[in-house]
Short mmCIF file of C-alpha atoms in Angstrom, two decimals:
data_model
loop_
_atom_site.label_atom_id
_atom_site.label_comp_id
_atom_site.label_asym_id
_atom_site.label_seq_id
_atom_site.Cartn_x
_atom_site.Cartn_y
_atom_site.Cartn_z
CA UNK R 10 79.67 152.33 65.65
CA UNK R 11 78.26 154.44 68.69
CA UNK R 12 75.56 153.91 70.46
CA UNK R 13 73.45 157.27 70.00
CA UNK R 14 71.99 158.41 73.56
CA UNK R 15 68.28 159.60 72.90
CA UNK R 16 66.55 160.84 76.03
CA UNK R 17 64.49 158.01 77.44
CA UNK R 18 60.76 158.82 78.02
CA UNK R 19 59.34 159.16 80.93
CA UNK R 20 57.07 156.05 81.25
CA UNK R 21 59.84 154.05 80.45
CA UNK R 22 62.73 155.25 82.82
CA UNK R 23 64.29 153.15 85.84
CA UNK R 24 62.85 155.41 88.50
CA UNK R 25 63.67 152.93 91.31
CA UNK R 26 65.75 149.65 91.71
CA UNK R 27 63.85 146.29 92.02
CA UNK R 28 65.58 144.31 94.47
CA UNK R 29 64.19 140.78 94.99
CA UNK R 30 64.34 139.62 98.67
CA UNK R 31 62.01 137.01 98.62
CA UNK R 32 61.43 133.28 97.08
CA UNK R 33 58.27 131.29 97.19
CA UNK R 34 58.54 127.89 98.77
CA UNK R 35 55.86 126.06 100.54
CA UNK R 36 53.33 129.06 99.76
CA UNK R 37 55.54 131.34 101.82
CA UNK R 38 57.50 134.11 100.39
CA UNK R 39 60.30 134.02 102.33
CA UNK R 40 63.21 136.76 103.08
CA UNK R 41 66.43 135.93 101.75
CA UNK R 42 69.38 137.64 103.64
CA UNK R 43 72.40 136.25 102.11
CA UNK R 44 74.31 136.85 99.00
CA UNK R 45 72.59 138.82 96.10
CA UNK R 46 73.48 138.89 92.23
CA UNK R 47 73.34 142.39 90.35
CA UNK R 48 70.82 142.20 87.52
CA UNK R 49 72.40 145.11 84.80
CA UNK R 50 70.65 145.83 81.59
CA UNK R 51 73.19 146.66 78.46
CA UNK R 52 71.07 149.56 77.66
CA UNK R 53 72.41 152.62 79.11
CA UNK R 54 70.54 155.42 80.39
CA UNK R 55 73.63 158.15 80.20
CA UNK R 56 75.36 160.12 77.71
CA UNK R 57 78.60 158.07 77.76
CA UNK R 58 77.87 154.23 77.91
CA UNK R 59 77.57 152.72 80.72
CA UNK R 60 75.46 149.49 81.85
CA UNK R 61 72.06 150.12 84.05
CA UNK R 62 71.38 148.71 87.06
CA UNK R 63 68.06 147.30 87.56
CA UNK R 64 68.12 145.84 91.06
CA UNK R 65 68.88 142.44 92.60
CA UNK R 66 68.41 138.66 93.20
CA UNK R 67 68.72 136.31 95.53
CA UNK R 68 72.05 134.03 95.23
CA UNK R 69 70.24 130.82 96.78
CA UNK R 70 72.25 127.67 97.39
CA UNK R 71 71.85 124.34 97.63
CA UNK R 72 70.19 124.19 100.89
CA UNK R 73 67.21 126.34 99.66
CA UNK R 74 66.94 124.31 96.40
CA UNK R 75 66.50 121.13 98.53
CA UNK R 76 64.22 123.06 100.73
CA UNK R 77 62.00 123.89 97.20
CA UNK R 78 62.44 120.14 96.57
CA UNK R 79 60.83 119.16 99.89
CA UNK R 80 57.86 121.59 99.36
CA UNK R 81 57.46 120.52 95.98
CA UNK R 82 57.55 116.72 97.13
CA UNK R 83 55.35 117.19 100.19
CA UNK R 84 52.68 118.97 98.14
CA UNK R 85 52.58 116.06 95.37
CA UNK R 86 52.85 113.58 98.36
CA UNK R 87 53.26 110.56 95.99
CA UNK R 88 50.22 111.58 94.32
CA UNK R 89 48.27 111.49 97.53
CA UNK R 90 48.64 115.60 97.84
CA UNK R 91 45.71 117.91 97.76
CA UNK R 92 46.75 119.30 94.02
CA UNK R 93 47.44 116.16 92.36
CA UNK R 94 44.01 114.42 93.77
CA UNK R 95 41.72 117.86 93.23
CA UNK R 96 38.61 118.29 91.05
CA UNK R 97 39.66 119.19 87.21
CA UNK R 98 37.29 122.47 87.70
CA UNK R 99 39.21 123.73 90.81
CA UNK R 100 42.58 123.30 89.69
CA UNK R 101 41.08 125.16 86.70
CA UNK R 102 39.88 127.77 89.09
CA UNK R 103 42.93 128.40 90.47
CA UNK R 104 44.29 128.97 86.93
CA UNK R 105 41.66 131.66 86.25
CA UNK R 106 42.65 133.48 89.57
CA UNK R 107 46.20 133.65 88.65
CA UNK R 108 45.86 134.80 85.05
CA UNK R 109 43.59 137.89 86.35
CA UNK R 110 46.04 138.80 88.81
CA UNK R 111 48.91 138.30 86.20
CA UNK R 112 46.81 140.90 83.94
CA UNK R 113 47.22 143.54 86.22
CA UNK R 114 51.23 143.50 85.88
CA UNK R 115 51.37 143.69 82.18
CA UNK R 116 52.89 147.08 82.16
CA UNK R 117 55.52 146.42 85.00
CA UNK R 118 56.33 142.81 82.62
CA UNK R 119 56.60 144.58 79.68
CA UNK R 120 58.91 147.41 80.85
CA UNK R 121 61.31 145.06 82.23
CA UNK R 122 61.21 143.01 79.26
CA UNK R 123 62.57 145.50 77.41
CA UNK R 124 65.40 146.62 79.90
CA UNK R 125 66.17 143.14 80.51
CA UNK R 126 66.72 141.41 77.64
CA UNK R 127 66.31 144.39 74.87
CA UNK R 128 63.28 143.33 73.35
CA UNK R 129 61.49 146.03 71.35
CA UNK R 130 58.14 147.44 72.62
CA UNK R 131 55.78 145.50 70.10
CA UNK R 132 57.46 142.02 70.79
CA UNK R 133 57.58 142.79 74.70
CA UNK R 134 53.70 143.57 74.73
CA UNK R 135 52.92 140.65 72.29
CA UNK R 136 55.18 138.56 74.36
CA UNK R 137 52.97 139.07 77.59
CA UNK R 138 49.09 139.02 75.81
CA UNK R 139 50.47 135.88 73.49
CA UNK R 140 51.30 134.57 77.39
CA UNK R 141 47.94 135.41 78.67
CA UNK R 142 46.16 134.00 75.42
CA UNK R 143 48.13 130.86 75.65
CA UNK R 144 47.17 130.38 79.50
CA UNK R 145 43.35 130.82 78.69
CA UNK R 146 43.71 128.52 75.42
CA UNK R 147 45.61 125.95 78.18
CA UNK R 148 42.14 126.05 80.12
CA UNK R 149 39.77 125.49 77.07
CA UNK R 150 42.07 122.54 76.10
CA UNK R 151 41.95 120.90 79.42
CA UNK R 152 38.51 121.65 79.72
CA UNK R 153 37.79 119.55 76.13
CA UNK R 154 40.20 116.72 77.15
CA UNK R 155 38.05 116.54 80.46
CA UNK R 156 34.66 116.63 78.49
CA UNK R 157 36.31 113.73 76.11
CA UNK R 158 37.19 111.66 79.14
CA UNK R 159 33.55 112.12 80.81
CA UNK R 160 32.46 108.84 79.83
CA UNK R 161 32.66 105.11 80.34
CA UNK R 162 34.11 102.98 77.62
CA UNK R 163 33.10 99.04 77.46
CA UNK R 164 35.26 96.37 75.84
CA UNK R 165 35.50 92.57 75.95
CA UNK R 166 33.04 92.60 79.39
CA UNK R 167 35.16 95.70 80.76
CA UNK R 168 34.21 99.18 81.85
CA UNK R 169 36.72 101.44 81.51
CA UNK R 170 36.70 105.63 82.76
CA UNK R 171 39.72 106.61 81.43
CA UNK R 172 41.32 110.32 82.09
CA UNK R 173 44.79 111.71 82.14
CA UNK R 174 46.55 112.12 85.54
CA UNK R 175 49.71 114.27 86.63
CA UNK R 176 53.42 112.51 86.35
CA UNK R 177 54.79 114.26 89.80
CA UNK R 178 57.30 117.01 90.69
CA UNK R 179 58.61 118.98 87.52
CA UNK R 180 61.82 121.12 87.68
CA UNK R 181 61.19 124.11 85.24
CA UNK R 182 63.84 125.69 83.71
CA UNK R 183 62.86 128.32 80.75
CA UNK R 184 65.02 130.57 78.14
CA UNK R 185 66.07 133.84 78.41
CA UNK R 186 64.83 135.11 74.99
CA UNK R 187 61.43 134.37 75.92
CA UNK R 188 61.77 134.47 79.63
CA UNK R 189 57.70 135.03 80.24
CA UNK R 190 56.23 132.98 77.32
CA UNK R 191 58.39 130.24 76.56
CA UNK R 192 58.82 129.54 80.24
CA UNK R 193 55.00 129.59 80.71
CA UNK R 194 54.56 127.07 78.19
CA UNK R 195 56.27 124.45 80.34
CA UNK R 196 55.05 125.73 83.76
CA UNK R 197 51.47 126.15 83.00
CA UNK R 198 50.10 122.57 81.32
CA UNK R 199 52.69 121.52 84.17
CA UNK R 200 50.44 122.91 86.80
CA UNK R 201 46.92 122.40 85.16
CA UNK R 202 47.49 118.74 84.64
CA UNK R 203 48.28 118.19 88.65
CA UNK R 204 51.81 118.37 88.71
CA UNK R 205 53.94 120.13 91.08
CA UNK R 206 56.48 122.48 90.14
CA UNK R 207 60.32 124.16 90.96
CA UNK R 208 60.72 126.81 88.73
CA UNK R 209 64.37 128.69 88.34
CA UNK R 210 63.72 131.93 86.33
CA UNK R 211 66.15 132.18 83.06
CA UNK R 212 69.50 134.17 83.80
CA UNK R 213 68.29 137.26 81.80
CA UNK R 214 65.07 138.44 82.00
CA UNK R 215 64.88 137.17 85.70
CA UNK R 216 63.52 139.96 87.39
CA UNK R 217 60.35 140.51 85.32
CA UNK R 218 59.11 137.37 87.31
CA UNK R 219 58.99 139.33 90.51
CA UNK R 220 55.43 141.18 90.01
CA UNK R 221 54.39 138.10 89.58
CA UNK R 222 55.32 136.72 92.87
CA UNK R 223 52.43 137.01 94.83
CA UNK R 224 49.88 135.92 92.36
CA UNK R 225 51.51 132.42 92.18
CA UNK R 226 51.70 132.63 96.14
CA UNK R 227 47.59 133.52 96.35
CA UNK R 228 46.49 131.35 93.87
CA UNK R 229 47.79 128.03 93.98
CA UNK R 230 47.78 125.82 96.97
CA UNK R 231 51.28 126.12 99.46
CA UNK R 232 53.98 123.84 97.74
CA UNK R 233 52.69 123.63 94.56
CA UNK R 234 54.44 126.41 92.85
CA UNK R 235 58.26 127.07 94.37
CA UNK R 236 60.15 129.74 92.64
CA UNK R 237 64.00 130.15 93.44
CA UNK R 238 66.59 132.10 92.12
CA UNK R 239 70.71 131.45 91.57
CA UNK R 240 73.04 129.71 89.47
CA UNK R 241 71.37 126.62 87.68
CA UNK R 242 74.26 124.36 88.49
CA UNK R 243 74.10 125.37 91.88
CA UNK R 244 70.54 124.92 92.19
CA UNK R 245 69.38 122.14 89.66
CA UNK R 246 72.11 119.58 89.88
CA UNK R 247 71.38 118.94 93.49
CA UNK R 248 67.68 118.61 92.76
CA UNK R 249 68.30 116.34 90.22
CA UNK R 250 70.78 113.84 92.19
CA UNK R 251 68.08 113.03 94.60
CA UNK R 252 66.20 111.41 91.85
CA UNK R 253 62.94 113.13 93.34
CA UNK R 254 62.05 114.93 90.03
CA UNK R 255 59.78 113.15 87.67
CA UNK R 256 59.85 115.59 84.98
CA UNK R 257 62.69 118.18 83.62
CA UNK R 258 60.79 120.64 81.31
CA UNK R 259 63.95 122.88 80.08
CA UNK R 260 64.07 125.40 76.99
CA UNK R 261 67.52 125.63 76.82
CA UNK R 262 70.61 124.11 74.95
CA UNK R 263 71.27 120.05 74.62
CA UNK R 264 74.49 120.44 77.28
CA UNK R 265 72.62 121.63 80.05
CA UNK R 266 69.95 118.96 79.56
CA UNK R 267 72.40 116.12 78.97
CA UNK R 268 74.07 116.99 82.20
CA UNK R 269 71.09 117.33 84.17
CA UNK R 270 70.02 114.36 83.01
CA UNK R 271 73.11 112.32 83.59
CA UNK R 272 73.09 113.16 87.44
CA UNK R 273 69.49 111.79 87.87
CA UNK R 274 69.99 108.23 89.75
CA UNK R 275 66.78 106.66 88.26
CA UNK R 276 66.79 108.07 84.52
CA UNK R 277 64.08 105.35 83.61
CA UNK R 278 61.93 107.06 85.65
CA UNK R 279 62.52 110.82 84.40
CA UNK R 280 60.42 112.07 81.78
CA UNK R 281 61.82 115.26 79.62
CA UNK R 282 60.25 117.82 78.13
CA UNK R 283 62.85 120.00 76.16
CA UNK R 284 62.98 122.59 73.70
CA UNK R 285 66.99 122.90 72.50
CA UNK R 286 68.76 124.62 69.74
CA UNK R 287 68.51 124.32 66.35
CA UNK R 288 70.26 125.77 63.23
CA UNK R 289 67.47 126.58 60.91
CA UNK R 290 68.11 126.63 56.87
CA UNK R 291 66.27 128.53 54.15
CA UNK R 292 66.19 127.20 50.87
CA UNK R 293 66.00 129.55 47.97
CA UNK R 294 64.60 127.70 44.63
CA UNK R 295 65.76 129.59 40.95
CA UNK R 296 62.02 130.26 40.61
CA UNK R 297 61.20 131.83 43.79
CA UNK R 298 59.73 135.15 44.23
CA UNK R 299 63.01 136.93 45.72
CA UNK R 300 61.15 139.97 47.17
CA UNK R 301 59.02 137.49 49.55
CA UNK R 302 62.24 135.49 50.08
CA UNK R 303 64.29 138.39 51.28
CA UNK R 304 61.68 139.85 53.23
CA UNK R 305 60.86 136.47 54.94
CA UNK R 306 64.60 135.60 55.30
CA UNK R 307 65.04 139.01 57.19
CA UNK R 308 62.03 138.67 59.57
CA UNK R 309 63.24 134.72 60.14
CA UNK R 310 67.43 135.66 60.33
CA UNK R 311 66.81 138.95 62.59
CA UNK R 312 63.59 139.34 64.42
CA UNK R 313 64.87 140.01 68.06
CA UNK R 314 68.23 140.00 66.61
CA UNK R 315 68.04 136.50 65.54
CA UNK R 316 67.59 135.20 69.13
CA UNK R 317 65.31 132.46 68.70
CA UNK R 318 65.82 129.14 68.35
CA UNK R 319 63.15 128.97 65.52
CA UNK R 320 65.68 132.00 63.62
CA UNK R 321 66.69 131.33 60.28
CA UNK R 322 70.47 130.88 60.93
CA UNK R 323 71.93 129.76 57.48
CA UNK R 324 70.70 130.50 54.00
CA UNK R 325 70.89 128.44 51.01
CA UNK R 326 70.04 129.80 48.06
CA UNK R 327 70.51 128.83 44.65
CA UNK R 328 73.48 130.18 42.25
CA UNK R 329 71.11 131.32 39.39
CA UNK R 330 69.68 133.61 41.62
CA UNK R 331 72.06 133.88 44.59
CA UNK R 332 73.79 137.27 43.16
CA UNK R 333 70.45 139.02 43.08
CA UNK R 334 69.32 137.63 46.33
CA UNK R 335 72.29 138.51 47.98
CA UNK R 336 72.29 142.25 46.60
CA UNK R 337 68.61 142.52 47.70
CA UNK R 338 69.34 140.92 50.93
CA UNK R 339 72.17 143.21 52.10
CA UNK R 340 70.53 146.81 51.04
CA UNK R 341 67.41 145.80 53.27
CA UNK R 342 69.44 144.47 56.32
CA UNK R 343 71.54 148.10 55.99
CA UNK R 344 68.10 149.84 56.44
CA UNK R 345 67.19 147.91 59.65
CA UNK R 346 66.75 150.55 62.44
CA UNK R 347 69.15 150.18 65.74
CA UNK R 348 67.44 151.68 68.62
CA UNK R 349 66.74 151.15 72.19
CA UNK R 350 63.45 148.89 72.51
CA UNK R 351 60.94 151.67 72.95
CA UNK R 352 61.72 153.65 69.90
CA UNK R 353 59.44 153.40 67.31
CA UNK R 354 60.31 151.46 64.08
CA UNK R 355 63.36 149.84 65.85
CA UNK R 356 63.81 146.54 64.78
CA UNK R 357 67.32 145.78 66.01
CA UNK R 358 68.21 146.32 69.61
CA UNK R 359 70.84 145.90 72.24
CA UNK R 360 72.15 142.32 73.07
CA UNK R 361 71.37 141.12 76.49
CA UNK R 362 74.42 139.28 76.73
CA UNK R 363 77.69 141.61 77.13
CA UNK R 364 79.76 139.41 75.41
CA UNK R 365 77.82 138.70 72.42
CA UNK R 366 79.41 141.62 69.86
CA UNK R 367 82.69 139.80 70.91
CA UNK R 368 81.55 136.23 70.17
CA UNK R 369 79.72 137.24 66.84
CA UNK R 370 83.03 139.58 66.01
CA UNK R 371 84.88 135.93 65.97
CA UNK R 372 82.44 134.38 64.00
CA UNK R 373 83.02 137.15 61.15
CA UNK R 374 86.78 136.81 61.50
CA UNK R 375 86.66 133.49 61.06
CA UNK R 376 84.44 133.30 58.25
CA UNK R 377 86.57 136.26 56.43
CA UNK R 378 89.87 134.14 57.14
CA UNK R 379 88.35 131.20 55.28
CA UNK R 380 87.44 133.41 52.42
CA UNK R 381 83.81 134.96 53.11
CA UNK R 382 83.25 138.57 52.69
CA UNK R 383 80.78 140.59 54.61
CA UNK R 384 78.11 141.67 52.09
CA UNK R 385 76.36 144.85 53.46
CA UNK R 386 77.97 148.28 54.45
CA UNK R 387 76.90 148.09 57.73
CA UNK R 388 78.19 144.44 58.69
CA UNK R 389 79.86 143.99 61.84
CA UNK R 390 80.08 147.58 63.12
CA UNK R 391 80.08 147.38 66.69
CA UNK R 392 78.91 149.31 69.65
CA UNK R 393 79.33 148.53 73.61
CA UNK R 394 75.98 146.48 73.82
CA UNK R 395 75.53 145.61 69.79
CA UNK R 396 76.96 144.56 66.75
CA UNK R 397 75.51 145.23 63.35
CA UNK R 398 74.07 141.95 61.67
CA UNK R 399 76.73 141.10 58.96
CA UNK R 400 75.75 139.36 55.67
CA UNK R 401 78.36 136.58 55.29
CA UNK R 402 79.24 135.10 51.83
CA UNK R 403 80.40 132.70 50.39
CA UNK R 404 79.80 130.58 53.58
CA UNK R 405 81.51 126.96 53.72
CA UNK R 406 81.52 123.97 56.32
CA UNK R 407 85.14 125.12 57.04
CA UNK R 408 83.50 128.13 59.17
CA UNK R 409 82.41 128.14 62.65
CA UNK R 410 79.21 130.38 61.67
CA UNK R 411 78.19 127.51 59.19
CA UNK R 412 78.52 125.10 62.14
CA UNK R 413 77.59 127.00 65.50
CA UNK R 414 74.06 127.96 66.03
CA UNK R 415 75.19 131.97 66.15
CA UNK R 416 72.00 132.61 68.28
CA UNK R 417 72.54 136.26 67.27
CA UNK R 418 72.82 138.85 64.42
CA UNK R 419 75.32 137.35 61.72
CA UNK R 420 73.70 135.50 58.44
CA UNK R 421 75.91 132.93 56.26
CA UNK R 422 74.93 132.27 52.64
CA UNK R 423 75.52 129.00 50.86
CA UNK R 424 75.24 128.96 47.28
CA UNK R 425 74.25 125.56 45.57
CA UNK R 426 73.66 124.11 42.11
CA UNK R 427 72.04 120.76 43.15
CA UNK R 428 69.33 120.62 45.88
CA UNK R 429 71.12 117.27 47.32
CA UNK R 430 73.67 119.99 48.74
CA UNK R 431 70.94 121.37 51.45
CA UNK R 432 69.11 118.14 51.68
CA UNK R 433 72.38 116.19 52.54
CA UNK R 434 73.79 119.03 54.89
CA UNK R 435 70.28 118.79 56.94
CA UNK R 436 70.48 115.06 57.15
CA UNK R 437 74.21 115.22 58.74
CA UNK R 438 73.13 118.07 61.18
CA UNK R 439 72.65 117.36 64.52
CA UNK R 440 69.31 119.74 64.36
CA UNK R 441 66.16 119.26 62.87
CA UNK R 442 63.59 121.35 63.75
CA UNK R 443 62.45 123.73 61.20
CA UNK R 444 62.96 124.66 57.32
CA UNK R 445 62.02 127.57 55.31
CA UNK R 446 61.36 126.77 51.48
CA UNK R 447 60.84 128.97 49.07
CA UNK R 448 59.89 128.09 45.26
CA UNK R 449 56.33 128.05 43.64
CA UNK R 450 56.48 124.79 41.21
CA UNK R 451 54.77 122.42 42.75
CA UNK R 452 56.65 119.31 40.58
CA UNK R 453 60.01 121.02 42.36
CA UNK R 454 58.39 121.46 45.54
CA UNK R 455 56.59 118.18 46.08
CA UNK R 456 59.48 115.75 46.39
CA UNK R 457 61.24 118.27 48.31
CA UNK R 458 58.55 118.35 50.85
CA UNK R 459 58.31 114.82 50.97
CA UNK R 460 62.07 114.51 52.03
CA UNK R 461 62.11 117.98 54.29
CA UNK R 462 59.08 116.38 56.50
CA UNK R 463 61.41 113.56 57.53
CA UNK R 464 64.13 116.10 58.25
CA UNK R 465 62.46 118.52 60.36
CA UNK R 466 59.39 118.80 62.02
CA UNK R 467 57.75 122.05 60.42
CA UNK R 468 58.36 123.12 56.77
CA UNK R 469 57.30 126.54 56.38
CA UNK R 470 56.59 127.30 52.30
CA UNK R 471 57.39 130.76 51.52
CA UNK R 472 57.53 131.92 55.30
CA UNK R 473 60.20 132.36 57.79
CA UNK R 474 60.30 129.95 60.75
CA UNK R 475 58.54 130.54 63.61
CA UNK R 476 56.94 128.69 66.80
CA UNK R 477 53.25 129.91 66.82
CA UNK R 478 50.19 129.75 66.26
CA UNK R 479 50.41 127.89 69.77
CA UNK R 480 47.81 125.40 68.66
CA UNK R 481 50.34 123.73 66.10
CA UNK R 482 53.03 121.28 67.76
CA UNK R 483 56.28 122.47 68.31
CA UNK R 484 59.23 119.92 68.38
CA UNK R 485 62.35 118.97 66.54
CA UNK R 486 64.29 115.78 65.83
CA UNK R 487 67.69 114.79 67.08
CA UNK R 488 69.41 117.51 69.37
CA UNK R 489 66.77 120.06 68.80
CA UNK R 490 63.88 118.81 71.20
CA UNK R 491 62.43 116.15 73.16
CA UNK R 492 58.51 115.90 73.35
CA UNK R 493 56.00 118.15 71.60
CA UNK R 494 54.91 121.68 72.87
CA UNK R 495 51.86 122.67 71.37
CA UNK R 496 48.41 124.09 73.69
CA UNK R 497 46.86 120.61 73.29
CA UNK R 498 50.36 118.47 73.36
CA UNK R 499 52.08 119.99 76.01
CA UNK R 500 48.86 118.62 78.19
CA UNK R 501 49.76 115.37 77.23
CA UNK R 502 53.46 115.68 77.56
CA UNK R 503 52.98 116.58 81.37
CA UNK R 504 50.74 113.60 82.14
CA UNK R 505 49.75 110.22 81.81
CA UNK R 506 47.04 108.22 80.72
CA UNK R 507 45.45 106.45 83.58
CA UNK R 508 42.15 104.84 84.14
CA UNK R 509 39.93 102.95 86.52
CA UNK R 510 38.23 99.61 85.07
CA UNK R 511 35.68 96.96 86.49
CA UNK R 512 34.23 93.74 85.27
CA UNK R 513 30.68 94.34 83.66
CA UNK R 514 28.57 92.96 86.02
CA UNK R 515 25.32 93.78 88.68
CA UNK R 516 27.47 94.34 91.79
CA UNK R 517 30.25 96.78 90.15
CA UNK R 518 27.39 98.71 88.03
CA UNK R 519 25.57 99.63 91.26
CA UNK R 520 28.87 100.58 92.75
CA UNK R 521 29.68 102.87 89.67
CA UNK R 522 26.11 104.19 89.71
CA UNK R 523 26.32 105.36 93.19
CA UNK R 524 29.81 106.94 93.01
CA UNK R 525 28.60 108.82 89.78
CA UNK R 526 25.10 109.92 91.61
CA UNK R 527 27.11 110.98 94.65
CA UNK R 528 29.91 112.57 93.42
CA UNK R 529 32.26 111.60 96.09
CA UNK R 530 35.19 110.68 93.62
CA UNK R 531 37.07 113.62 92.36
CA UNK R 532 38.38 111.00 89.15
CA UNK R 533 35.48 109.16 88.41
CA UNK R 534 33.00 112.06 87.09
CA UNK R 535 30.64 112.23 83.79
CA UNK R 536 30.07 115.75 84.50
CA UNK R 537 30.62 118.57 81.41
CA UNK R 538 32.74 121.26 82.63
CA UNK R 539 31.46 124.19 80.93
#
């Protein structure tokens, strides 16, 4: 398979390199004159294949990491800083200022999404727009939380004014597959709840943060947002070792999460908000609408080349329909268009990790050695930056592709005769995020649903697995997640209930009345935020 060269439209050409020479600490965009790391795209802009240089980023070290930590801890100041004690309305104003500036950078960020991680144009635009919507939805959700808290309760002769307060200093590490959206689903709720943040962009999709640096600097008080560049082990490990991080917010893999958690000296103090790996299955029952199941499974398995934690990574198909399902599914997969992200109708795009095609090929080779076959004609065709999705069948537990989260374009199919097989496999799995269930007989579906909701956290009926809409809970069992991310739940995950209480007597009532009338406290308030 050879990647065809197609002239790049003028608006998507790389006309100048983007060298990120600053990092954000203590409200200052500090110039970096040390070592840098090249940022390369696996997309070629020449007749003969060659990765494209996009720019470079600072390669910061432990000294700069601890400098960022000092900035964040000083801004939080053990809960006494300007940001954590600020009025809710004022923090919201800072966030509104930021998102207004962010929207002016849409074209730059979308272009970098395409070049850095190979996400196609519609999905890159959707990621940016969805992120903007997420910020506005978070603001509205926070307003509602504040409105619901703008009151006093009285029980057993005690008044209480209950609100949600920040947790402290947050280390935020996002993923490369949604380097804007999923990173911001951690960053935005953490900030708006009054926490201060140290943020390291993902290893890929790193330059797309550059157009937003000035917006971060100008929208928030100094030290509230700190952005550092470099290797995760070099930066995150010494930060965690200090014990000064209150919340680890990470979307990635459990190995990284466990390693960082292990070096924190006060594990009992460490809160975690984690979105980790998954091996989401589809279960296709004998009465399923096969055309619908095929379409949804293709979307679920191959949207963004399968590089999603919510992707369908193994398909269980009942033996009565597996032959017909495989035929239709393989045919549809082979008709998917491969091309550069900006090409109209492109579904499959270059893989951003240069070693990924070789890894996928190893999974295919292992499956073939252990008795599977590649069902589709194009399956496994390889180019310099891509490997065409391979539909593998029959897949067994002996194969690597059954056990490993492939995070790429290969689809294992397992036949079953008894529903206990997929259910038992899911129960034994290390993961428990989502499942797609295809069928229509309610007497069959009902007991399955009742079991599946205890194995995973989202059962998608005749639908592919996905994260959104963002108002719905996004979480998982076992090694798939810790904490819940939705617009509302994320605000709760990055905060704690805290309150002022007083016994009901004339003396205290007079003080509370004056506090409310004079509005001298940012915490005690019954104002309704519009």
